[in-house]
PDB file of C-alpha atoms and ligand atoms in Angstrom:
ATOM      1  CA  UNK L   1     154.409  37.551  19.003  1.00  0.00           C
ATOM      2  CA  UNK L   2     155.996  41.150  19.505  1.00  0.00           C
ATOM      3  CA  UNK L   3     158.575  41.061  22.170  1.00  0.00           C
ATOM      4  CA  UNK L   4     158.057  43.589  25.177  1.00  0.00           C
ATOM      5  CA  UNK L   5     160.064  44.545  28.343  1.00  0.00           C
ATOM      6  CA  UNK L   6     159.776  46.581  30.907  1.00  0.00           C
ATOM      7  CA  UNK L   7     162.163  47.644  33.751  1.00  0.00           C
ATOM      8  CA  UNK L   8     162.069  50.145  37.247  1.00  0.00           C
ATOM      9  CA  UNK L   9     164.221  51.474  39.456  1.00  0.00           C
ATOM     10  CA  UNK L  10     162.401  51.604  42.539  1.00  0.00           C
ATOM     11  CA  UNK L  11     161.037  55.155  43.784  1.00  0.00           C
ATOM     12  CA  UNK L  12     162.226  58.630  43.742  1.00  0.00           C
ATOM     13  CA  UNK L  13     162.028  59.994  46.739  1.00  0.00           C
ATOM     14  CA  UNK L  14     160.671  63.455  46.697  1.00  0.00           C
ATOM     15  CA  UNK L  15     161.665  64.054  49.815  1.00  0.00           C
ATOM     16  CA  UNK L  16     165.600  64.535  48.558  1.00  0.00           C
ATOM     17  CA  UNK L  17     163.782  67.235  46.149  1.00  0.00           C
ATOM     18  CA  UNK L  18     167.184  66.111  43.973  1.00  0.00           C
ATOM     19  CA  UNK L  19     165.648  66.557  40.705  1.00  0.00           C
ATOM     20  CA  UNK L  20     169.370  65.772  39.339  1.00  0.00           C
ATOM     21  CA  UNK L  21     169.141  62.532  40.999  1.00  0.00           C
ATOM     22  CA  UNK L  22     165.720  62.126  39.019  1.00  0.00           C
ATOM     23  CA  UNK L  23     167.054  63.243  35.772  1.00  0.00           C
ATOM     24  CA  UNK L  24     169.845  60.843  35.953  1.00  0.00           C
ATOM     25  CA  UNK L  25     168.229  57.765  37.030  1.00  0.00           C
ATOM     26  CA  UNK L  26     165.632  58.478  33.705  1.00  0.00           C
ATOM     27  CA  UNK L  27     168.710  58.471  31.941  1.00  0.00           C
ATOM     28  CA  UNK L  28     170.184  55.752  32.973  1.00  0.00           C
ATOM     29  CA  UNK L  29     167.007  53.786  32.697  1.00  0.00           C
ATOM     30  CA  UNK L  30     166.804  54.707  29.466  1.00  0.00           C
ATOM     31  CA  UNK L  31     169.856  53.206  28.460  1.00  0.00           C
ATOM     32  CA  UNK L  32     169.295  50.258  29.841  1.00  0.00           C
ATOM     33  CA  UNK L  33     165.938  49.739  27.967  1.00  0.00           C
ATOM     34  CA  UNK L  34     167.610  50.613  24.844  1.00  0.00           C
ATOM     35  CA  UNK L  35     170.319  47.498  25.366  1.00  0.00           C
ATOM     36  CA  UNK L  36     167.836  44.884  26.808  1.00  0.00           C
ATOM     37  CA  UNK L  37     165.057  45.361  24.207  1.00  0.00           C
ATOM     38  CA  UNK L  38     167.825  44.988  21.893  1.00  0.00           C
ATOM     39  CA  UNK L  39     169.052  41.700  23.532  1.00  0.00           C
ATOM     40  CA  UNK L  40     165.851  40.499  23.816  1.00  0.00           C
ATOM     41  CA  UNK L  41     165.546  40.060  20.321  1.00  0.00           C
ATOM     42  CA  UNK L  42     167.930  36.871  20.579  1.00  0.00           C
ATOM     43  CA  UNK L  43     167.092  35.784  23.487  1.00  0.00           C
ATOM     44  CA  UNK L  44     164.653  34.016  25.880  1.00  0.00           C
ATOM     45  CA  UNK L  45     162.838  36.568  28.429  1.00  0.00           C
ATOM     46  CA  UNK L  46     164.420  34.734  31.182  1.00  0.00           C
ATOM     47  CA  UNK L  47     167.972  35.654  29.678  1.00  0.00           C
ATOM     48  CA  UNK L  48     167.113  38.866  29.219  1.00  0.00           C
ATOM     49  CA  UNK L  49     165.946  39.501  32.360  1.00  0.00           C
ATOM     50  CA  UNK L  50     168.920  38.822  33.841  1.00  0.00           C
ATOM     51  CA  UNK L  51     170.641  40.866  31.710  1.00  0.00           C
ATOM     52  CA  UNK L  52     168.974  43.983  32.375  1.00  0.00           C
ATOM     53  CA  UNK L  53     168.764  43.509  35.941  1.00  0.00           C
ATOM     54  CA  UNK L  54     172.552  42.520  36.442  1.00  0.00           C
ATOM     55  CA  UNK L  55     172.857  46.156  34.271  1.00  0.00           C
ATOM     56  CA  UNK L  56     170.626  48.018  36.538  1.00  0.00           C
ATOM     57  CA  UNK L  57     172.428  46.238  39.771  1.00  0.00           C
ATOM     58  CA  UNK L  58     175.492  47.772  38.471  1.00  0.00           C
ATOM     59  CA  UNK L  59     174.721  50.768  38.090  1.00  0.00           C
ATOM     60  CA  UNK L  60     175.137  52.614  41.422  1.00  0.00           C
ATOM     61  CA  UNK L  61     172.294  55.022  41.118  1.00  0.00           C
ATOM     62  CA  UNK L  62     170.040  52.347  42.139  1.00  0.00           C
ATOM     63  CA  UNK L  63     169.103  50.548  45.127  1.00  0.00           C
ATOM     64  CA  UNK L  64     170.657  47.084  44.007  1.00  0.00           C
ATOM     65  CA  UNK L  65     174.090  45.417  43.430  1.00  0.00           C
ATOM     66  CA  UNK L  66     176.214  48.629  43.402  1.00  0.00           C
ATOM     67  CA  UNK L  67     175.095  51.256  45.628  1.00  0.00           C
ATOM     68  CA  UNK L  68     172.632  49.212  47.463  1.00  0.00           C
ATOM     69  CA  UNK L  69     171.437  50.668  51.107  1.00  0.00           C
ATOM     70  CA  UNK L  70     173.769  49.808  54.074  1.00  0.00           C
ATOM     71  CA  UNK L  71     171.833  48.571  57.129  1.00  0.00           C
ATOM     72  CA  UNK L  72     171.919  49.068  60.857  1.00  0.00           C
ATOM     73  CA  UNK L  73     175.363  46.953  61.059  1.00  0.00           C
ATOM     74  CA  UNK L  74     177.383  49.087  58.910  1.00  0.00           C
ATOM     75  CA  UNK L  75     177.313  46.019  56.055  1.00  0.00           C
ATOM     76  CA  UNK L  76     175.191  45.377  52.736  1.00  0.00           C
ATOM     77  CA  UNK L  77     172.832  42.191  51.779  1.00  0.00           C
ATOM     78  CA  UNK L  78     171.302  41.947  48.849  1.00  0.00           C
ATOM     79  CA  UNK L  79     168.629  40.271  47.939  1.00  0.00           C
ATOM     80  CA  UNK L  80     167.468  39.061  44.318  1.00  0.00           C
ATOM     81  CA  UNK L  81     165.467  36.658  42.268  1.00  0.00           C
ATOM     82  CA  UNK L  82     163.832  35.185  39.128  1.00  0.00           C
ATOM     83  CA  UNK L  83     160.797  33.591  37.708  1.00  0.00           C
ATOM     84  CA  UNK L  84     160.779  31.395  34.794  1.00  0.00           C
ATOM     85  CA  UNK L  85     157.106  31.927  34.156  1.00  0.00           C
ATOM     86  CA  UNK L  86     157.551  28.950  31.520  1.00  0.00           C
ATOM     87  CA  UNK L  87     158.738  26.239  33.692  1.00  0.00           C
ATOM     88  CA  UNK L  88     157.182  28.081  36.579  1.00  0.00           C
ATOM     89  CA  UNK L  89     160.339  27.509  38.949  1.00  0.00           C
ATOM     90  CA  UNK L  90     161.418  30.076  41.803  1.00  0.00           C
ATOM     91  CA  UNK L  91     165.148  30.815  42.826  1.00  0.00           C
ATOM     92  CA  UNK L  92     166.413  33.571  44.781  1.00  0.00           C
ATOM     93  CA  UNK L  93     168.867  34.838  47.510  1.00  0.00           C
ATOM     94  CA  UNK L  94     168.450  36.815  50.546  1.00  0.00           C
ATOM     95  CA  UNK L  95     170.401  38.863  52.404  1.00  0.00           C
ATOM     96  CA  UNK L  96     173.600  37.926  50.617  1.00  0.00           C
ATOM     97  CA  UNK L  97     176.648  39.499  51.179  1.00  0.00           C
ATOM     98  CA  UNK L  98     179.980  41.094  48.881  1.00  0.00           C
ATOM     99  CA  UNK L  99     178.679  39.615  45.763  1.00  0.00           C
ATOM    100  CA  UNK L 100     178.980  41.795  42.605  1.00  0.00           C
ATOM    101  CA  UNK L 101     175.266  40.361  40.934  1.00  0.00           C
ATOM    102  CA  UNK L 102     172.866  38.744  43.304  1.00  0.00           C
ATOM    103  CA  UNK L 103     170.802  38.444  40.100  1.00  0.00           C
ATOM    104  CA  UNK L 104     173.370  35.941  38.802  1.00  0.00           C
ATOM    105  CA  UNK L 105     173.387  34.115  41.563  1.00  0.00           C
ATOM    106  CA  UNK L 106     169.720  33.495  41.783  1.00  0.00           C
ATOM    107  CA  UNK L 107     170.132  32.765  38.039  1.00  0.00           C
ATOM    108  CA  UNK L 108     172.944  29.761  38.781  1.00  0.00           C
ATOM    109  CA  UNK L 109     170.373  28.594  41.833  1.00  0.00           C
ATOM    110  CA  UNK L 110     167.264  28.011  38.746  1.00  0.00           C
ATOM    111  CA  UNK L 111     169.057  24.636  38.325  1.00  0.00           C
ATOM    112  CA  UNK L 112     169.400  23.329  41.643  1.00  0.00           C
ATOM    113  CA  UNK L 113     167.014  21.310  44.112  1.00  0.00           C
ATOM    114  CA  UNK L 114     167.552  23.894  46.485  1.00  0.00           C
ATOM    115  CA  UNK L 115     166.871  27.053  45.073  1.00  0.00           C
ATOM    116  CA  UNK L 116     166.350  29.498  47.711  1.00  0.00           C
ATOM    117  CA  UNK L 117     169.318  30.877  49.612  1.00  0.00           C
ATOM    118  CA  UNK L 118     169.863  33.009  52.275  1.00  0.00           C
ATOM    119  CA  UNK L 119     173.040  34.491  54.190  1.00  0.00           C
ATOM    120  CA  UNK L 120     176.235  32.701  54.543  1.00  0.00           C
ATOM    121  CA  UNK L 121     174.828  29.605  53.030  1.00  0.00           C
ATOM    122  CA  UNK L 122     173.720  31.965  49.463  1.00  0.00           C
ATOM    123  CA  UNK L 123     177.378  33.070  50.255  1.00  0.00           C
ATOM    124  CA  UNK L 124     179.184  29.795  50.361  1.00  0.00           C
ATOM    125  CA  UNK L 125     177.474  28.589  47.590  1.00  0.00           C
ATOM    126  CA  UNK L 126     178.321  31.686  45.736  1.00  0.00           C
ATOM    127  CA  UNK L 127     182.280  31.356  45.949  1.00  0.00           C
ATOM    128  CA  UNK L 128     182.184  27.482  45.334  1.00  0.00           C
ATOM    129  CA  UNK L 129     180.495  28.621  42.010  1.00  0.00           C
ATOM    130  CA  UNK L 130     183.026  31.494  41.129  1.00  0.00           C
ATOM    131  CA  UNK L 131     181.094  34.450  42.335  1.00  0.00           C
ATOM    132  CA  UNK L 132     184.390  36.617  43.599  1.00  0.00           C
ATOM    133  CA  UNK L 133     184.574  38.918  46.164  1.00  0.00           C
ATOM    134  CA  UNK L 134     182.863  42.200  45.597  1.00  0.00           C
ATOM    135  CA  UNK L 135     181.661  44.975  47.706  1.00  0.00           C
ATOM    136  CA  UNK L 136     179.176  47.007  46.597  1.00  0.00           C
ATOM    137  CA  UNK L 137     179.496  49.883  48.694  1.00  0.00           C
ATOM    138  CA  UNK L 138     180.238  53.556  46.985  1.00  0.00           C
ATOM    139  CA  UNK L 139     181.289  56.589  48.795  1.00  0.00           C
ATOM    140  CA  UNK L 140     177.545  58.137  48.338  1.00  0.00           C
ATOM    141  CA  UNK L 141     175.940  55.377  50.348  1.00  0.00           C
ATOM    142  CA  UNK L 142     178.407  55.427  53.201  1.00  0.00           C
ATOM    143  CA  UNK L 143     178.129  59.354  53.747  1.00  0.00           C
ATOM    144  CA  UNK L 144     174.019  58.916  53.416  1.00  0.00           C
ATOM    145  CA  UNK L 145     174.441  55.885  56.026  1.00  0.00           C
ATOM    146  CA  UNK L 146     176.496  58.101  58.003  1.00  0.00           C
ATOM    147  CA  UNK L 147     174.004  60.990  58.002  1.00  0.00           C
ATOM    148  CA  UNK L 148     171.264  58.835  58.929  1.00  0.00           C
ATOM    149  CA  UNK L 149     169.353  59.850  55.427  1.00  0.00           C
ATOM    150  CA  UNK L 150     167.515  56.706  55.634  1.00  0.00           C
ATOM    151  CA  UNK L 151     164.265  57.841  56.037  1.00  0.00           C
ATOM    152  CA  UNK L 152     164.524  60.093  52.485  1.00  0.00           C
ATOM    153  CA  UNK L 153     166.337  57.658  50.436  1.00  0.00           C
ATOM    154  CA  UNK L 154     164.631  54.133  51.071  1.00  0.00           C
ATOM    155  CA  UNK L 155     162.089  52.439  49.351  1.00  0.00           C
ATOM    156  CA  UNK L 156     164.640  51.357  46.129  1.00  0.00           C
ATOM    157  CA  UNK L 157     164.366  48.194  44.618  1.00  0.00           C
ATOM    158  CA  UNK L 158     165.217  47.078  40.422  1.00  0.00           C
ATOM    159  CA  UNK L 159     163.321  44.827  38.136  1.00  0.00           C
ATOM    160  CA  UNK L 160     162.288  43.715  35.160  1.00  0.00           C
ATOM    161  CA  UNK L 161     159.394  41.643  33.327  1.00  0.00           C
ATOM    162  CA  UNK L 162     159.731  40.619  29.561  1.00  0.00           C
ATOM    163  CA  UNK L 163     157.868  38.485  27.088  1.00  0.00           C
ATOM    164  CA  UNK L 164     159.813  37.193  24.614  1.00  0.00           C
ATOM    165  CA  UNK L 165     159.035  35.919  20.495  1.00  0.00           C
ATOM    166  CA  UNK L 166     158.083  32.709  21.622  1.00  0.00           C
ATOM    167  CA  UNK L 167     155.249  33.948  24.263  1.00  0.00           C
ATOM    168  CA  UNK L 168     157.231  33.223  27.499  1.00  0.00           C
ATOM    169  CA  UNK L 169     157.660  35.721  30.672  1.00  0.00           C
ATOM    170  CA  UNK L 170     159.947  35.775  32.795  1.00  0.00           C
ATOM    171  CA  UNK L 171     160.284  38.113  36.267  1.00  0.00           C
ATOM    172  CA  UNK L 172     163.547  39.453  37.779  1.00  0.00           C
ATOM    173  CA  UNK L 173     164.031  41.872  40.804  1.00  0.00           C
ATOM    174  CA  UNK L 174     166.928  42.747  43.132  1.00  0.00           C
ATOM    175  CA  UNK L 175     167.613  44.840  45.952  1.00  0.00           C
ATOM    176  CA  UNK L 176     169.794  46.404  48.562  1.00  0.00           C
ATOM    177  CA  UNK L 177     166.854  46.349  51.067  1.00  0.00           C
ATOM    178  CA  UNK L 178     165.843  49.790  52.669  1.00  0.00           C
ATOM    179  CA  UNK L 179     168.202  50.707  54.487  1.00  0.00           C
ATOM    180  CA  UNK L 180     169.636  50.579  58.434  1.00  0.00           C
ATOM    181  CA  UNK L 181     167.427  47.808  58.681  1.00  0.00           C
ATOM    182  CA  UNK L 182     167.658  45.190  61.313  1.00  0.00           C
ATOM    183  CA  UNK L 183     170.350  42.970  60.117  1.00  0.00           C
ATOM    184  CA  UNK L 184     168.066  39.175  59.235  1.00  0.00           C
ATOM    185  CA  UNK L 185     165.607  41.028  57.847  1.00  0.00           C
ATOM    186  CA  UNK L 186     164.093  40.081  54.693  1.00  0.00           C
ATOM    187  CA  UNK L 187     162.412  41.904  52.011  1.00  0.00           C
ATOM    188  CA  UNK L 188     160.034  40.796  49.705  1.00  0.00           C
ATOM    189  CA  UNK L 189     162.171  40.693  46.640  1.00  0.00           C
ATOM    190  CA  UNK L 190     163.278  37.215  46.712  1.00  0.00           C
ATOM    191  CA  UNK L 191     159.654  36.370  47.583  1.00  0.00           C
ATOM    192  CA  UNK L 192     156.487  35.308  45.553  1.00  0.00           C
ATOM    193  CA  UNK L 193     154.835  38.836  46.912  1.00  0.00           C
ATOM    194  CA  UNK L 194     157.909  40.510  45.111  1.00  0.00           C
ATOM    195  CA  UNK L 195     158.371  38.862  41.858  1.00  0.00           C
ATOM    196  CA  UNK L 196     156.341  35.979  40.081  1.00  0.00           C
ATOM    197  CA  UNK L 197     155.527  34.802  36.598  1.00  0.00           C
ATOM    198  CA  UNK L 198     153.903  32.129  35.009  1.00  0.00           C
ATOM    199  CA  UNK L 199     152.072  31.559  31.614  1.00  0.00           C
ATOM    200  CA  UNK L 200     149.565  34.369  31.698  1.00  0.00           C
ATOM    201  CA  UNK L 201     151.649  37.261  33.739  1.00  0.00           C
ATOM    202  CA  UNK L 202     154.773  38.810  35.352  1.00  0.00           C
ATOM    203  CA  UNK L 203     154.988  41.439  38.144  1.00  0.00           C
ATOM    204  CA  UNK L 204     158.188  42.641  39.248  1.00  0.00           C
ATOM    205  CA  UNK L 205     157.444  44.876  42.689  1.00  0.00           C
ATOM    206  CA  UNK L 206     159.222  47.954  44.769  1.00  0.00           C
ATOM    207  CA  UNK L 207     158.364  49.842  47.429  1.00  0.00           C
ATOM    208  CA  UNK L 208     157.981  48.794  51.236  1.00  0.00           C
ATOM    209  CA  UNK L 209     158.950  44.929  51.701  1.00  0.00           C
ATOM    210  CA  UNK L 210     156.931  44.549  54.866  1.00  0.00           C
ATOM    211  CA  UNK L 211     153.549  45.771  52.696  1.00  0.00           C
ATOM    212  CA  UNK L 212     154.434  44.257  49.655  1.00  0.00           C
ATOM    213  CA  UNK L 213     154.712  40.784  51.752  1.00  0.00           C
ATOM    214  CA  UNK L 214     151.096  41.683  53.399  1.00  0.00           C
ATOM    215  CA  UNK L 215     149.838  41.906  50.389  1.00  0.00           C
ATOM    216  CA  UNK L 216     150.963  38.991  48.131  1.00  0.00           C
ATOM    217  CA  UNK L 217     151.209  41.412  45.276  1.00  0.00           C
ATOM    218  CA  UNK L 218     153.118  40.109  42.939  1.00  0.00           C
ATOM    219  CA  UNK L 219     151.374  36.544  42.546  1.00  0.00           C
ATOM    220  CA  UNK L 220     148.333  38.004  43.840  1.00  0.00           C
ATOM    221  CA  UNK L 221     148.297  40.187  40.470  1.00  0.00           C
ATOM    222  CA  UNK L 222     149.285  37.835  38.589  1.00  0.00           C
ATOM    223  CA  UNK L 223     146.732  35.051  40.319  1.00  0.00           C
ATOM    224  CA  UNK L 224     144.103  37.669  38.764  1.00  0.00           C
ATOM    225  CA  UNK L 225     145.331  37.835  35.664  1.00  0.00           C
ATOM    226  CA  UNK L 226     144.942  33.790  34.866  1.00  0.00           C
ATOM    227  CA  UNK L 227     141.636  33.946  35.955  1.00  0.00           C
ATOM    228  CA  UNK L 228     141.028  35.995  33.041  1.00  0.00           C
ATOM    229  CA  UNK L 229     141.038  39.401  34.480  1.00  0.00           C
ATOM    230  CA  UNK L 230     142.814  42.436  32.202  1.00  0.00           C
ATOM    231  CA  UNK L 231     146.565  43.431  34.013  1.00  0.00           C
ATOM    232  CA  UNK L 232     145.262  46.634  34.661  1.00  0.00           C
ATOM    233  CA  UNK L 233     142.231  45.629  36.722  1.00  0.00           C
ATOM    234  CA  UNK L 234     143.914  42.886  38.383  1.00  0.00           C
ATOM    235  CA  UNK L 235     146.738  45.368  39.570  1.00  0.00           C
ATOM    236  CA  UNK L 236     143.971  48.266  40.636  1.00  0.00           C
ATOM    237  CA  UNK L 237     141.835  45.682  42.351  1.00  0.00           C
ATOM    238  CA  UNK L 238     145.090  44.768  44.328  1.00  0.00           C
ATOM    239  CA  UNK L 239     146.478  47.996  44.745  1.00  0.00           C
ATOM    240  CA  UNK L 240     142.883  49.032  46.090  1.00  0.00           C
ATOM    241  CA  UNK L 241     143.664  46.592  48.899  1.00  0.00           C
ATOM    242  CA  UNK L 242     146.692  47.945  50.091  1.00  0.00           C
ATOM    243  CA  UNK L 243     144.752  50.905  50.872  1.00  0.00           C
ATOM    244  CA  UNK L 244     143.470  50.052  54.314  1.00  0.00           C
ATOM    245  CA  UNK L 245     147.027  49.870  55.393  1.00  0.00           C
ATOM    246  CA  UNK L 246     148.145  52.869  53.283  1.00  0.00           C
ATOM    247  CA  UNK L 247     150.606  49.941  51.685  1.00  0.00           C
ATOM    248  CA  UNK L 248     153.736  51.560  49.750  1.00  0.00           C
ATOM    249  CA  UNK L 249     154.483  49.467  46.757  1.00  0.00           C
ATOM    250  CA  UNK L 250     155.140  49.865  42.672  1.00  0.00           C
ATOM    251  CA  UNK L 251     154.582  47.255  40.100  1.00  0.00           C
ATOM    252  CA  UNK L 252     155.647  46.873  36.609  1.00  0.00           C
ATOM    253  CA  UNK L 253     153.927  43.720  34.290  1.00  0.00           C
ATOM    254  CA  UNK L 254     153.235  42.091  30.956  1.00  0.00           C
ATOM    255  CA  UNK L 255     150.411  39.406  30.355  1.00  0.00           C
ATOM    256  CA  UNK L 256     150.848  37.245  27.841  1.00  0.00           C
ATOM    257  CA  UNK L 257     148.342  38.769  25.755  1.00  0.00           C
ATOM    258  CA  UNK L 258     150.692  41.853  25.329  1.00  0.00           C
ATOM    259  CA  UNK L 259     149.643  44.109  28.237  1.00  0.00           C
ATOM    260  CA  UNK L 260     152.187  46.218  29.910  1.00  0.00           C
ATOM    261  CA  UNK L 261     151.065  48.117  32.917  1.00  0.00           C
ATOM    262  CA  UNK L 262     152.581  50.033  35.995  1.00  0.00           C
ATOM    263  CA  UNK L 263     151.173  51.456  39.231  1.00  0.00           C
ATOM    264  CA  UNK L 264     152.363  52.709  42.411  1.00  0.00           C
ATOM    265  CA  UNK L 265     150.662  53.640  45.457  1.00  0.00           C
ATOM    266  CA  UNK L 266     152.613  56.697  45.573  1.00  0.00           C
ATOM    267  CA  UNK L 267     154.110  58.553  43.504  1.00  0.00           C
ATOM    268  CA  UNK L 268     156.840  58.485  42.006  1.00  0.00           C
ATOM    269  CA  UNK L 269     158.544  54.969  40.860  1.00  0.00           C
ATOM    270  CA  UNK L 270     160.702  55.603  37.848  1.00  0.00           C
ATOM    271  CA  UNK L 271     160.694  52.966  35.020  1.00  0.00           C
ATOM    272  CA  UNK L 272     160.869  52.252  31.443  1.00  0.00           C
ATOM    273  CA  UNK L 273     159.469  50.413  28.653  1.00  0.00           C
ATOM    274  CA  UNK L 274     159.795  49.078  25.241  1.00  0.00           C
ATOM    275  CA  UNK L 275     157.008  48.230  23.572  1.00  0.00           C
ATOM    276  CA  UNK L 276     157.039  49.354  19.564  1.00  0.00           C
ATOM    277  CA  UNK L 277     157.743  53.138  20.814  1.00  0.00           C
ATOM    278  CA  UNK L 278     160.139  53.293  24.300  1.00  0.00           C
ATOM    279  CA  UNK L 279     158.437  55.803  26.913  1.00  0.00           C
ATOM    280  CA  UNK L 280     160.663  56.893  29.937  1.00  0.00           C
ATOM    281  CA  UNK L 281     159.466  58.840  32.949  1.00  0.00           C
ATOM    282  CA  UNK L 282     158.774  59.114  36.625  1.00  0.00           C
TER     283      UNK L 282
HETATM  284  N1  LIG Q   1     161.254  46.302  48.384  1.00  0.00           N
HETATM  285  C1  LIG Q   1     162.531  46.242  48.977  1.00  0.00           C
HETATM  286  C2  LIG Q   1     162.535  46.031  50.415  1.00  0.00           C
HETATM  287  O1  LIG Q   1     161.612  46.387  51.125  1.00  0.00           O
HETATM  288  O2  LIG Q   1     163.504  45.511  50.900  1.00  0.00           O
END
């Protein structure tokens, strides 16, 4: 089985008309496909999707970890999680606070009872398993938050789906929210609308949390997909239902057949892929 992986970085907003902002997050995505199609090589597709998506939290371009969206309050939460498609087990956190890698987190919860999170509980349990301090706040983010830009920079959101040697798929997404929300709420990216895997497929989403949630995307998609539909027509079958609510959301998948596919709603969500020839663009 040829390994595959494919990663996004939530939407450009066109509305910024910052094509340098564009430019750089191709870049930077294409970086980080280069390393984590590398990695996965040697390792599972669950490792390697939290590698790349602890690498795209970091880097502050992006809507996740390190330059995530302040909300109404003045403070951060992020939210993250993962999908062992193999074992078929859920963890995530929500709405956690001064954590470098929410990703991580969600990756220590995989071998608890309790594997969902959320606020000073995802906290706690973060520092009693070594997660330090860590604010992930940068300069750009506070003068955005500041300006009220919040209606032209939302709608980010990171993630990745891979299939490793062995067949397996695993799904990992994390985000900063979308900004000046009402603090308590929750997206949909530590949710089975936002990110699911099992066997057959994995869909990592972005976009608007409240539409993604409506729909049931993710495992909606990937629902399809086991039922023997292609990933393609399972995704434009879904997306076609989002359109009676002119629903804002971007997926990125593999099947286990080898499929990788991306849509959005609107355009443009940036992403990359490695397949046997890497393709970058918005
Ligand atoms: N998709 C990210 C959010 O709505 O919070």
């Amino acid at each position: 089985m040829n390994s595959k992986i494919i990663i996004h970085g939530g939407f450009f907003s066109e509305s910024g008309t910052n094509n340098e902002v564009k430019i750089a997050k191709q870049e930077a995505l294409t970086e980080i496909i280069k390393k984590s199609s590398s990695y996965l090589k040697t390792h599972s597709a669950l490792q390697t999707v939290i590698y790349a998506v602890s690498l795209l939290e970091d880097c502050p371009l992006f809507n996740a970890g390190l330059g995530s969206q302040i909300q109404s309050d003045g403070k951060i939460r992020l939210s993250a999680s993962l999908m062992d498609g193999k074992s078929q087990k859920f963890s995530g956190v929500i709405n956690i606070e001064d954590v470098k890698n929410a990703i991580q987190v969600a990756e220590k919860l995989m071998s608890e009872e309790d594997r969902v999170l959320s606020g000073s509980g995802a906290l706690e349990y973060a520092r009693q398993n070594g997660f330090e301090y860590f604010n992930p706040e940068t300069p750009q983010r506070r003068k955005e938050y500041e300006e009220k830009l919040n209606a032209s920079i939302g709608l980010g959101t990171v993630g990745c789906v891979a299939l490793d040697k062995d067949g397996n798929i695993a799904a990992g997404t994390s985000t900063g929210g979308k900004g000046f929300e009402i603090p308590g709420r929750v997206s949909d990216s530590a949710t089975v609308a936002g990110n699911f895997a099992n066997s057959s497929a994995g869909i990592s989403c972005t976009g608007v949390g409240e539409d993604i949630v409506s729909a049931g995307l993710s495992v909606k998609i990937v629902t399809r997909v086991t039922d023997g539909m292609s990933l393609e027509d399972a995704s434009r079958k879904s997306f076609e239902e989002l359109k009676p609510y002119d629903g804002f959301a971007g997926i990125i998948g593999i099947s286990s057949t080898g499929e990788i596919y991306h849509c959005d709603s609107h355009p443009y969500m940036v992403w990359a892929a490695y397949d046997k020839e890497m393709s970058v663009f918005s």
